[in-house]
XYZ file of C-alpha atoms in Angstrom:
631
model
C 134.506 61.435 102.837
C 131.297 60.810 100.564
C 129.433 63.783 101.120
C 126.384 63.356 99.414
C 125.264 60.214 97.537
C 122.965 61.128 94.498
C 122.244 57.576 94.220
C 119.439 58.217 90.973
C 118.262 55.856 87.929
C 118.665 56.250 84.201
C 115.081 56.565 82.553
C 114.329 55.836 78.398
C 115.980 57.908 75.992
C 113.687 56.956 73.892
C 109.726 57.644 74.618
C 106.723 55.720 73.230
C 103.464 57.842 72.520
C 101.630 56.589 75.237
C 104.945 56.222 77.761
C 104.622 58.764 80.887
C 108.112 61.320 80.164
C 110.072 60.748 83.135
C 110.428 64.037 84.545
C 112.075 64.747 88.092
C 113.350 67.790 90.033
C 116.810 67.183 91.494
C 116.986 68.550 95.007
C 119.741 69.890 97.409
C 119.678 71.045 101.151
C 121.643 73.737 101.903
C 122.067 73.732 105.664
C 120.552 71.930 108.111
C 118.997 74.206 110.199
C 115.390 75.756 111.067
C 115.972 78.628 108.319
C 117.694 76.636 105.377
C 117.199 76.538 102.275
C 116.129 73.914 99.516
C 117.472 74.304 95.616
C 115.309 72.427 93.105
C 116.269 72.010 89.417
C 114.430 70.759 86.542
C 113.542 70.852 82.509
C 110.842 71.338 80.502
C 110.995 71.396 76.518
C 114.977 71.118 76.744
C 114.897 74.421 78.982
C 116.649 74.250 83.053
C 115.071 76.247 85.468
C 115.932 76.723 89.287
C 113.706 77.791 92.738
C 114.734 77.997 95.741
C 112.678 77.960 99.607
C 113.127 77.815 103.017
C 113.334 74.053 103.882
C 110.799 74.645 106.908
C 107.815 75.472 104.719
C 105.625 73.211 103.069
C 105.055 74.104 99.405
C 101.857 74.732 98.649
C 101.519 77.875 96.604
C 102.703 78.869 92.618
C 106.347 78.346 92.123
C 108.625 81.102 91.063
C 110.783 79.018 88.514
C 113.905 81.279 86.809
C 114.960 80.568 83.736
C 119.021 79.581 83.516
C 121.781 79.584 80.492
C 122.731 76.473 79.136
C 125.750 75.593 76.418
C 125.503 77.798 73.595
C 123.258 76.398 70.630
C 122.299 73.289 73.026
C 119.298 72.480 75.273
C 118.961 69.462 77.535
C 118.301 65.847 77.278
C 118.041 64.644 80.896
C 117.217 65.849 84.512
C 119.935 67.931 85.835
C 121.459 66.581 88.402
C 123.065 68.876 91.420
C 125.266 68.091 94.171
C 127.529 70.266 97.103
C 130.813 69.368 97.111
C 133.455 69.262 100.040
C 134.037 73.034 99.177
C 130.141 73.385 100.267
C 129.445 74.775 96.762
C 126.718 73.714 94.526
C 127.694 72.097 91.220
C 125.106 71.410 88.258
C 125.259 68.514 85.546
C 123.545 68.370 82.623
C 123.109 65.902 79.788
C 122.602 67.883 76.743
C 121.105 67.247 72.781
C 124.822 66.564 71.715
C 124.983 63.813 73.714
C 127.792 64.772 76.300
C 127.735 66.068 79.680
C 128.326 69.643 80.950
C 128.613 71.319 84.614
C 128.945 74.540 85.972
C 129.178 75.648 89.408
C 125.959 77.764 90.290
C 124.903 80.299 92.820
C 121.995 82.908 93.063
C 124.503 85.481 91.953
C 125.754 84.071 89.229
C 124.344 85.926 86.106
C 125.611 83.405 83.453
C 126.097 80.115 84.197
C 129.986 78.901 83.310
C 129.658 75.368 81.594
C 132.456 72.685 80.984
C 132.456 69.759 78.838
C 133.489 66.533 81.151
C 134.862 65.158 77.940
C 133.898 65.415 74.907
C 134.393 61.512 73.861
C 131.102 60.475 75.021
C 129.882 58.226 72.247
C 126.690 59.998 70.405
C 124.528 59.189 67.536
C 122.525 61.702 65.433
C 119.052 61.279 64.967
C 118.190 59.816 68.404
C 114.866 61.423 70.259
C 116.021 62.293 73.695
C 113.930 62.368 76.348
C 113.197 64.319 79.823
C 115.195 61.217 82.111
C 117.812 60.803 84.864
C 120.807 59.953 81.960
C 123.035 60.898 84.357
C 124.324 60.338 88.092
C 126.376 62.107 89.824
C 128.602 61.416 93.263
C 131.629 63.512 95.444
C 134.221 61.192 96.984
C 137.015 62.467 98.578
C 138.031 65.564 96.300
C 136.944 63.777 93.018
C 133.990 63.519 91.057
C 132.627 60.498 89.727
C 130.125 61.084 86.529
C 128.364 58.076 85.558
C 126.055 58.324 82.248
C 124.073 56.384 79.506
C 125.175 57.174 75.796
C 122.674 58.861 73.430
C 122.877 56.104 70.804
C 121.236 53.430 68.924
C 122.577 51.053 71.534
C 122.882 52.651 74.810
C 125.541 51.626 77.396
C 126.908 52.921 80.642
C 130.262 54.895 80.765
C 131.941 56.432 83.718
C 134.582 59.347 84.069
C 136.293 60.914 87.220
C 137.033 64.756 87.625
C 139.777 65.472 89.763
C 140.563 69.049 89.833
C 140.201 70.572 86.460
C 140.805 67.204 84.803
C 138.237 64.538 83.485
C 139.202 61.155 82.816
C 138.518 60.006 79.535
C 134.703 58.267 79.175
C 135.252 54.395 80.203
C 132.312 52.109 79.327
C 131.520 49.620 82.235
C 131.710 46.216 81.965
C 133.306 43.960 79.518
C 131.571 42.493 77.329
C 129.679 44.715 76.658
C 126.063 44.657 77.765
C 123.222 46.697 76.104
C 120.999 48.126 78.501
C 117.440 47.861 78.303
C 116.256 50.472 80.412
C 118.176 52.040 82.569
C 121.014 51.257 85.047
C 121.613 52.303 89.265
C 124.994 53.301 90.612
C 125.550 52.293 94.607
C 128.264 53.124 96.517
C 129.559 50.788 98.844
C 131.187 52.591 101.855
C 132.951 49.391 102.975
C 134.761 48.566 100.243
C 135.293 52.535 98.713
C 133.972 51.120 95.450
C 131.318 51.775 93.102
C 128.680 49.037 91.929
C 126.281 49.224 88.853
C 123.263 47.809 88.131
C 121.274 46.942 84.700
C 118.364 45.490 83.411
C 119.749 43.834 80.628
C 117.755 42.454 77.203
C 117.123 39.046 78.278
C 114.941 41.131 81.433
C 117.379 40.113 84.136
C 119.399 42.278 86.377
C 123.396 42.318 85.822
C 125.702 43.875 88.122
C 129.914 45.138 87.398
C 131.600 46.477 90.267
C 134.512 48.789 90.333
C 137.902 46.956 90.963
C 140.380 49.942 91.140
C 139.301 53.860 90.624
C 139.581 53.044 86.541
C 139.138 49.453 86.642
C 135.948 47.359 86.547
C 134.414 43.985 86.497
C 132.856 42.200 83.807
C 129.019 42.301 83.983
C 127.550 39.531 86.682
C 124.157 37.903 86.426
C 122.680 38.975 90.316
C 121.106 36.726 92.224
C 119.088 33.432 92.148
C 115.407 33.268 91.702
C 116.155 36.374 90.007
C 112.757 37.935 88.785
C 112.306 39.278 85.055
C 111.688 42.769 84.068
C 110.649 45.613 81.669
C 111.669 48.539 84.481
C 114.966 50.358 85.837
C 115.973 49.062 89.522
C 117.050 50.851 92.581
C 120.113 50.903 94.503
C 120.427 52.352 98.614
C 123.312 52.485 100.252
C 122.667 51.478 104.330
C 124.944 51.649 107.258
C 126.901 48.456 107.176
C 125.522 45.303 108.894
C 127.611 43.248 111.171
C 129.558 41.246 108.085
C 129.807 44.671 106.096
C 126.658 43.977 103.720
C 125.620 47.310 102.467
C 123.752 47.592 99.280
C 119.872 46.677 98.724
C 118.333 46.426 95.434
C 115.056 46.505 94.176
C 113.260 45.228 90.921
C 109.719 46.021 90.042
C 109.011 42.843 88.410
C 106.769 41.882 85.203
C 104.402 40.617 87.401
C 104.062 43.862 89.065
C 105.589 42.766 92.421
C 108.536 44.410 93.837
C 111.541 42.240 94.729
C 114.368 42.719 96.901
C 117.693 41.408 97.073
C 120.422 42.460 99.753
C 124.450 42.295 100.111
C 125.141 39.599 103.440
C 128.788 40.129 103.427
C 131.398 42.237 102.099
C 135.143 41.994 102.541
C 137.996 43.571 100.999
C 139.414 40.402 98.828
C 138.554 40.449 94.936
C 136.216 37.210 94.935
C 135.285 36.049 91.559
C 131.746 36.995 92.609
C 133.002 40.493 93.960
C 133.765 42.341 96.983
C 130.080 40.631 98.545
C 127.764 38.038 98.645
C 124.085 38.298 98.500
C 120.981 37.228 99.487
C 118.523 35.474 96.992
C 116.088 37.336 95.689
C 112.682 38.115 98.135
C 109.488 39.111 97.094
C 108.240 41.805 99.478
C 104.923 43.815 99.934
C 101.447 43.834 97.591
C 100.702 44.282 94.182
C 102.221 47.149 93.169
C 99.943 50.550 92.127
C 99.750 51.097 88.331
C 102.173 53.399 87.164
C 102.985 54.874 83.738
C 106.672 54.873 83.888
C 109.188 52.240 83.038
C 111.070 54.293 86.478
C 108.579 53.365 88.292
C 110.508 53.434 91.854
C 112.416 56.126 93.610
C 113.738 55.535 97.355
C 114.756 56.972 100.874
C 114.966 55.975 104.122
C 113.531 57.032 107.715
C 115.111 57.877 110.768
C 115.200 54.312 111.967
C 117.307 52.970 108.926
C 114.081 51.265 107.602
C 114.197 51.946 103.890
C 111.365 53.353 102.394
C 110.176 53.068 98.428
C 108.263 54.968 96.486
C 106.036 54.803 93.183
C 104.801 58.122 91.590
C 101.242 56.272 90.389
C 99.307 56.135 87.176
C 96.427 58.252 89.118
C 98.720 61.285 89.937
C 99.378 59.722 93.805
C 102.452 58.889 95.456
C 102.406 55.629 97.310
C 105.305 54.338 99.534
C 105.731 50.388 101.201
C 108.104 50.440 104.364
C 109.846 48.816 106.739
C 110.501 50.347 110.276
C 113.913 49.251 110.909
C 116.735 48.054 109.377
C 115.499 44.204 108.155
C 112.331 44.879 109.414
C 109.286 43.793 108.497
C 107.560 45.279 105.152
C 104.461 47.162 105.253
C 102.096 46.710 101.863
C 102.095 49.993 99.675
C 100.261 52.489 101.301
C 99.191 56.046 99.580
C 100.702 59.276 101.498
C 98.246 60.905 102.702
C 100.152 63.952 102.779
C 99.809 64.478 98.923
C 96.256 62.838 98.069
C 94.892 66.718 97.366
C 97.602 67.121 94.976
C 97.915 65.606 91.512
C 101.872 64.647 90.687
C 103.227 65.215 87.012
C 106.562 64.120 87.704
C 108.861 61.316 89.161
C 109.405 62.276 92.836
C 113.041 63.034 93.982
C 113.344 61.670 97.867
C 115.451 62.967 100.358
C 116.328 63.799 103.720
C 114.374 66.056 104.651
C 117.472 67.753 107.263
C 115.925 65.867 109.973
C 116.637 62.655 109.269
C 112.705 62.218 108.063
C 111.935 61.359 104.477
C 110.969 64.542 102.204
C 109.834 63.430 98.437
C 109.819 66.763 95.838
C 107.764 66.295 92.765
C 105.859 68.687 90.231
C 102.260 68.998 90.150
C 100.252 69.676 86.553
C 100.571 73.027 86.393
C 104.638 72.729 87.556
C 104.526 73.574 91.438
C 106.949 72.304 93.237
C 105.483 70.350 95.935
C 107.251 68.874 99.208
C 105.301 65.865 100.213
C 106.384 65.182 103.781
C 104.298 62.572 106.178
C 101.072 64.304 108.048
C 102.378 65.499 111.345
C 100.952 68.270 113.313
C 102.342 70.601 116.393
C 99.584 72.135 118.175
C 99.266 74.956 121.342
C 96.126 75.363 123.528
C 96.703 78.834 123.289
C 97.551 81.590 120.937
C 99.143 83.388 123.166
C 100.850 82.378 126.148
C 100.826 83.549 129.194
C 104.186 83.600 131.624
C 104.378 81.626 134.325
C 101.022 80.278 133.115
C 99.806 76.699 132.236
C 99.863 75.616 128.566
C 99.597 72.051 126.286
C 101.766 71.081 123.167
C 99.984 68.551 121.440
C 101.811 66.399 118.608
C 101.127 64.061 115.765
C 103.791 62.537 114.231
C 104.226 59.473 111.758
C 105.136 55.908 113.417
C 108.188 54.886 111.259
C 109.810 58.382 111.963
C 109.859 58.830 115.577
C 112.122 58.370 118.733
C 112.277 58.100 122.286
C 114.689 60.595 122.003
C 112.567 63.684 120.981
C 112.191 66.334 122.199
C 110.313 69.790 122.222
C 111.908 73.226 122.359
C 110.844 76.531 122.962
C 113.032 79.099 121.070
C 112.792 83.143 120.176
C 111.229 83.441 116.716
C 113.686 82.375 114.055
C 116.563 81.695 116.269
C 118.988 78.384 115.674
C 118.107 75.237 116.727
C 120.781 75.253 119.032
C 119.344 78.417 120.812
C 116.894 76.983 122.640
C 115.195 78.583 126.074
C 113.098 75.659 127.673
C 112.463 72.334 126.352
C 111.168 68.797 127.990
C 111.245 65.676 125.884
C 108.445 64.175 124.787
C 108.048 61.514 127.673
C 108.146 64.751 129.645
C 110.963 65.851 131.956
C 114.607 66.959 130.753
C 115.646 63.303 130.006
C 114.551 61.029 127.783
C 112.185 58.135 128.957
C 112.117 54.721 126.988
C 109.252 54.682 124.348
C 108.742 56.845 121.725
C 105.490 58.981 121.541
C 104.175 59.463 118.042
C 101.013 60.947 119.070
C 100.936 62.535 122.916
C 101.019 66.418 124.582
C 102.379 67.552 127.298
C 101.550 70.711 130.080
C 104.225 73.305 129.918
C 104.784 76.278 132.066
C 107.226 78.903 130.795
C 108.618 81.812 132.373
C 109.784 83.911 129.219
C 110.179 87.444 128.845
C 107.316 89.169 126.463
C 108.007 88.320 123.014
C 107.753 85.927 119.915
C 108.897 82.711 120.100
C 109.029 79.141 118.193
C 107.813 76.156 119.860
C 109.423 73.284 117.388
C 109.606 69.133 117.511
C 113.003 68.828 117.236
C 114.535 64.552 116.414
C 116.182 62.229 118.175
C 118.233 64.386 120.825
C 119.542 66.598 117.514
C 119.235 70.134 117.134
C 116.965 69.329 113.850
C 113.275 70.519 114.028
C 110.628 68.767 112.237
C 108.079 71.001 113.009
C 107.158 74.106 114.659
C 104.359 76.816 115.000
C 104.985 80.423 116.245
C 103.678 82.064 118.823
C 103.666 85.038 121.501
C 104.321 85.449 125.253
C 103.121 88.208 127.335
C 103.033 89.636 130.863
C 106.957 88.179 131.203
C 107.971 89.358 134.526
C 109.944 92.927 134.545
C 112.105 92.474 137.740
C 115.746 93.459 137.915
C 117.879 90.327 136.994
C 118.995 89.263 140.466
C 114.942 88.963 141.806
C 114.505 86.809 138.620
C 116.783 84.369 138.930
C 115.709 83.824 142.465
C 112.485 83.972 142.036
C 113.219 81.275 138.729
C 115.231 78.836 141.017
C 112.695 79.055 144.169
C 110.268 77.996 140.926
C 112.591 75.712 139.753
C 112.927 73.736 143.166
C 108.747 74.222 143.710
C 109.089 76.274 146.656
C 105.767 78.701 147.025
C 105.293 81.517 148.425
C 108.545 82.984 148.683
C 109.141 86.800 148.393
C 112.749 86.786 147.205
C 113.035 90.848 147.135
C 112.196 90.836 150.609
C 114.320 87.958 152.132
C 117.482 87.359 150.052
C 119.926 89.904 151.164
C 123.546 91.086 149.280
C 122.579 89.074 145.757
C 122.983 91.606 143.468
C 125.896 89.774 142.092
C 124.163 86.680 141.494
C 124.019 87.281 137.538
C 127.740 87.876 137.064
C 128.482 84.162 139.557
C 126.327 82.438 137.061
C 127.767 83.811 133.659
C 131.262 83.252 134.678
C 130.108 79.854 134.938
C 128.054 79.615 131.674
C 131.381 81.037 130.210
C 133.556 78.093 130.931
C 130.959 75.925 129.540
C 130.761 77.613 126.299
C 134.731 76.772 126.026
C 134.313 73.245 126.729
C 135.981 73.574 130.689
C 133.380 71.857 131.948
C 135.198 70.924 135.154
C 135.880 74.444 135.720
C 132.342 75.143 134.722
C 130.919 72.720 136.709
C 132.896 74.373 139.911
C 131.672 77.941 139.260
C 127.606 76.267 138.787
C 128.391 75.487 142.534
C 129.938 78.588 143.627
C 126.933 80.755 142.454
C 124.150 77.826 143.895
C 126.152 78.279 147.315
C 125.352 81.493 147.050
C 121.351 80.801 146.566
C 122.020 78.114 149.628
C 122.805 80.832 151.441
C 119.684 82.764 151.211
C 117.193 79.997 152.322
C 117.512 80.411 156.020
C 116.815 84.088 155.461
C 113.266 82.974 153.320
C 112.235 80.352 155.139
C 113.371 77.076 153.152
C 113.215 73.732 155.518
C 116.797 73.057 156.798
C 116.688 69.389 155.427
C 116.443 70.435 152.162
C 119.268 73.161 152.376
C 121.027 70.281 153.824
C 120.507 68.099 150.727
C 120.978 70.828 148.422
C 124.392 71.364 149.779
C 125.611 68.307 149.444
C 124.942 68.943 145.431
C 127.256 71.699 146.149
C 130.052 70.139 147.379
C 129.704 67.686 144.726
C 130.062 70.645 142.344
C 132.586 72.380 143.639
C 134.908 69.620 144.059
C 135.515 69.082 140.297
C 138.646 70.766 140.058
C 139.212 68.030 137.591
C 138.712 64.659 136.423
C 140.463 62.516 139.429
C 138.283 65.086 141.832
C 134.856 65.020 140.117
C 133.300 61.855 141.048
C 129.729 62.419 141.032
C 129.457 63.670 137.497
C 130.295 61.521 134.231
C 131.422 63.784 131.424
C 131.602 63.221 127.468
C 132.800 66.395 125.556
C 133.431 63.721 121.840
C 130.514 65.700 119.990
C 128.025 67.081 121.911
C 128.189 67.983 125.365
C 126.666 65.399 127.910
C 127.345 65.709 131.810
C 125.253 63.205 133.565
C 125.320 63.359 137.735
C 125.494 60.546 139.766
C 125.414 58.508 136.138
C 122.178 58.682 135.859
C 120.564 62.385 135.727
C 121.229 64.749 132.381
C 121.708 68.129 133.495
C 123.946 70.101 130.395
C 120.414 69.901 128.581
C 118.922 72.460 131.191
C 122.865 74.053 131.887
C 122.458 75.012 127.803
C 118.517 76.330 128.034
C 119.803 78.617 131.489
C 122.914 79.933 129.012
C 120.783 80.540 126.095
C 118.071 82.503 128.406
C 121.034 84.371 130.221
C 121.882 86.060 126.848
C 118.184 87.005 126.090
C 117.956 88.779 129.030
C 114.988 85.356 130.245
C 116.887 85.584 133.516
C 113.700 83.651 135.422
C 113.202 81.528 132.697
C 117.407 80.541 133.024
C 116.235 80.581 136.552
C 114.311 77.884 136.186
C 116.471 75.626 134.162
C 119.164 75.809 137.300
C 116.269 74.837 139.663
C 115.232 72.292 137.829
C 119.015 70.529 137.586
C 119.208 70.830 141.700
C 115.910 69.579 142.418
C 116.181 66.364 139.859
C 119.715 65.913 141.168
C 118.924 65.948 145.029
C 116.159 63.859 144.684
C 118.154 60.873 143.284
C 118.836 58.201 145.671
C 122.074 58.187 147.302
């Protein structure tokens, strides 16, 4: 399975006084939760260095960059390039002065870094000024490598080699004839087909392509395209979920008339055409002018939640502009300067990725070599700083357009907990299901019935357990009843009954916390059916108790025909009212229409915390949205 997909340009080996050096930190996410971590790379004056932060933060203060070993006698002559393989360990390339490529596996414990030669036939002439550039790329596939870089020679081409195991392949040069390339080439993988493709400027300033026929076998190089646009820079290559005929791959030019142009794969198949694996579109001119930049890699690219690619130029006045589209084939917006960055001045390419929440994050250096994260303005407010339980209180949000869903949510979690911990949430149409539209800029009125404490309140995407944001904050005057009196009292809330004294009229309840965790047990091992039973075992037992405080007999009534429902599921053939999906993530909706494992999960979660009216709560919540569907 392809991992990760370093999909990365080769920049100028050799530099021009008055050409911008085309320095860019490689990047890696390691985890994907609230407290992971990113690992940024890059050189200066032939010298690697490494940081690493919490993924969470934004990066706005000096960088501690640490100093690591390279190849004895040898310093570098690229941007690194990093990558976590199927083993979920870091590995870290480098193109070095002697013109071949080393790696070593690297972890913050390592004291000495352990570097291999890939190979040491590399082609390599002596003499040539190297540069800071992205010589290399790098991609995992299955359980081999696949190295792709530009020779350090008079006349530069593009050679490949696979590591499998221990063992590299020798270096293979792409495409026959040869081609000379005059900047610098992209590598795409195509998921469809299981092949690589490659991509050149060549001298005549058109774009070639050679595509991979077998794992050692490629094409000769193809002219791409028609009303193919000239140029003096590198292109990009991304990599999209297939369309309905299998086209993958988009490519962009920046052209010499300083427009960017676009040209697309329309269908792929698995037969080896004379044109390839695909056919393409013609070429498209898309957006404005483009902003002045200094470097011949001018463009570096991403995408946003929606599958709208986005592309990005590292400007001549220190900015970083981008020019989007909001879905897949959408419509292209002009270039627009992130506003995010505009206090900062860049020094470096930028190096995009996902952020871990399927939102755009772009990494670059600033002039005095801070690592910056330049993420879209969004903002997640509280009227309060501290919140009062069982008390009244807004979340406000602000989030980019292209980036948001219908299908987000907000959670309330203790401080630093997983993402998967969460106590109370609503989604941010309000409620515990999702409503139609997304809601880039809204707030909703939250009351919460959690213990004292200090918790997270995050803006977690599209129905994941991925937060994009979050502020801290405390809760006080949490109510200190025994458990059984909360979880009343949190149901009786739950359902909106008022003024009900559960310690005086619910009788013989004590056990009411052990009913509901022998329940929340099943559910954690996936018997849902089971689980589902025992839910409506313990709310019989809170059915009970109305008569004795007062509760309207028509809605006991109602409530206990969500009972029955509940305890019939014994199984599949006897659980009618609820539809069930256990493939990834847990989804039990009732009467096919109403959500309830979302609030089942908060009520676990605030069980083991001790939040007993909070978990309370949740369980209310489920009966009253579920009795007042129609019937």
């Amino acid at each position: 399975m392809f991992l990760q997909i370093l999909l990365t340009l080769l920049v100028p080996i050799i530099y021009t006084e008055n050409e911008f050096p085309g320095v860019r930190p490689t990047v890696v996410s390691i985890g994907t939760d609230w407290n992971s971590e990113v690992w940024a790379f890059y050189t200066s004056g032939g010298l690697l260095y490494w940081t690493d932060i919490k993924r969470r933060d934004d990066i706005r203060e000096t960088t501690k960059w640490i100093k690591l070993d390279l190849p004895s006698g040898l310093s570098t002559c690229s941007n690194p390039k990093a990558l976590i393989t199927i083993q979920n360990e870091v590995l870290l390339f480098i193109h070095a002065n002697d013109g071949q490529v080393y790696y070593s596996f690297f972890n913050q414990s390592l004291s000495k870094l352990k570097w291999i030669n890939v190979n040491s036939d590399l082609p390599f002439d002596e003499g040539i000024l190297c540069g800071t550039g992205d010589t290399i790329s790098v991609f995992s596939v299955g359980d081999k490598l696949q190295i792709f870089a530009r020779s350090i020679t008079n006349t530069s081409y593009l050679y490949t080699s696979i590591i499998s195991g221990e063992k590299a392949s020798l270096w293979q040069m792409i495409g026959q004839p040869a081609i000379k390339l005059l900047k610098d080439a992209a590598i795409g993988w195509n998921s469809f087909t299981q092949m690589f493709e490659a991509f050149i400027v060549a001298n005549d300033g058109y774009l070639y392509r050679s595509w991979q026929l077998s794992m050692y076998k490629w094409s000769s190089w193809d002219k791409t395209g028609y009303y193919a646009p000239s140029s003096q820079f590198a292109p990009v290559v991304y990599g999209m979920s297939t369309n309905m005929f299998n086209g993958q791959l988009n490519l962009f030019v920046h052209g010499e008339d300083n427009m960017l142009y676009h040209i697309w794969q329309t269908t792929c198949d698995k037969v080896p055409n004379p044109w390839g694996w695909c056919t393409w579109s013609t070429w498209k001119q898309i957006g404005s002018k483009m902003p002045q930049s200094a470097n011949l890699n001018t463009l570096s690219i991403g995408n946003n939640l929606h599958l709208g690619i986005e592309i990005f130029l590292s400007g001549l006045d220190g900015n970083l502009y981008k020019l989007w589209q909001k879905d897949r084939g959408g419509i292209w917006n002009g270039w627009q300067l992130v506003d995010a960055q505009k206090e900062y001045k860049l020094a470096s390419l930028p190096q995009v990725i996902d952020d871990g929440s399927g939102w755009w994050c772009a990494y670059a250096l600033d002039t005095q070599q801070n690592l910056i994260a330049i993420k879209q303005n969004r903002s997640l407010t509280l009227s309060t700083d501290t919140i009062i339980s069982a008390s009244s209180f807004t979340i406000s949000w602000d989030m980019p357009e292209d980036e948001v869903t219908s299908n987000d949510w907000i959670g309330i979690f203790l401080s630093n907990a997983s993402n998967q911990l969460y106590l109370d949430y609503a989604y941010v149409g309000g409620g515990q299901n999702p409503s139609s539209k997304a809601v880039p800029h809204g707030n909703i009125n939250v009351t919460t019935y959690l213990p004292d404490g200090a918790y997270d309140v995050r803006y977690l995407i599209d129905k994941r357990f991925v937060a994009a944001l979050g502020v801290s904050t405390l809760v006080k005057k949490g109510s200190e009843d025994v458990a059984w009196i909360q979880i009343f009292t949190g149901i009786f809330t739950g359902l909106q009954f008022k003024d009900v004294n559960v310690s005086t009229c619910v009788k013989d309840a004590e056990e009411i916390e052990k009913d509901f965790l022998d329940a929340f047990e099943d559910f954690e091992e996936r018997s849902i059916y089971s689980g589902l039973q025992k839910l409506g075992v313990a709310v019989n037992v809170i059915v009970k108790a109305m008569s004795d405080c007062g509760i309207s007999q028509n809605i006991i009534d109602r409530i206990s025909k969500f009972v029955k429902d509940l305890i019939a599921c014994t199984d599949k053939g006897s659980c009618v009212h609820f539809v069930i999906d256990i493939s990834t993530e847990i989804l039990v909706l009732y009467e096919n229409s109403y959500e309830i494992y979302g609030d089942i999960r908060a009520s676990i979660n605030s069980f083991k915390i001790k939040a007993y009216e909070q978990g309370g709560v949740n369980i209310g919540r489920i009966i009253k949205a579920c009795i007042d569907l129609p019937r």
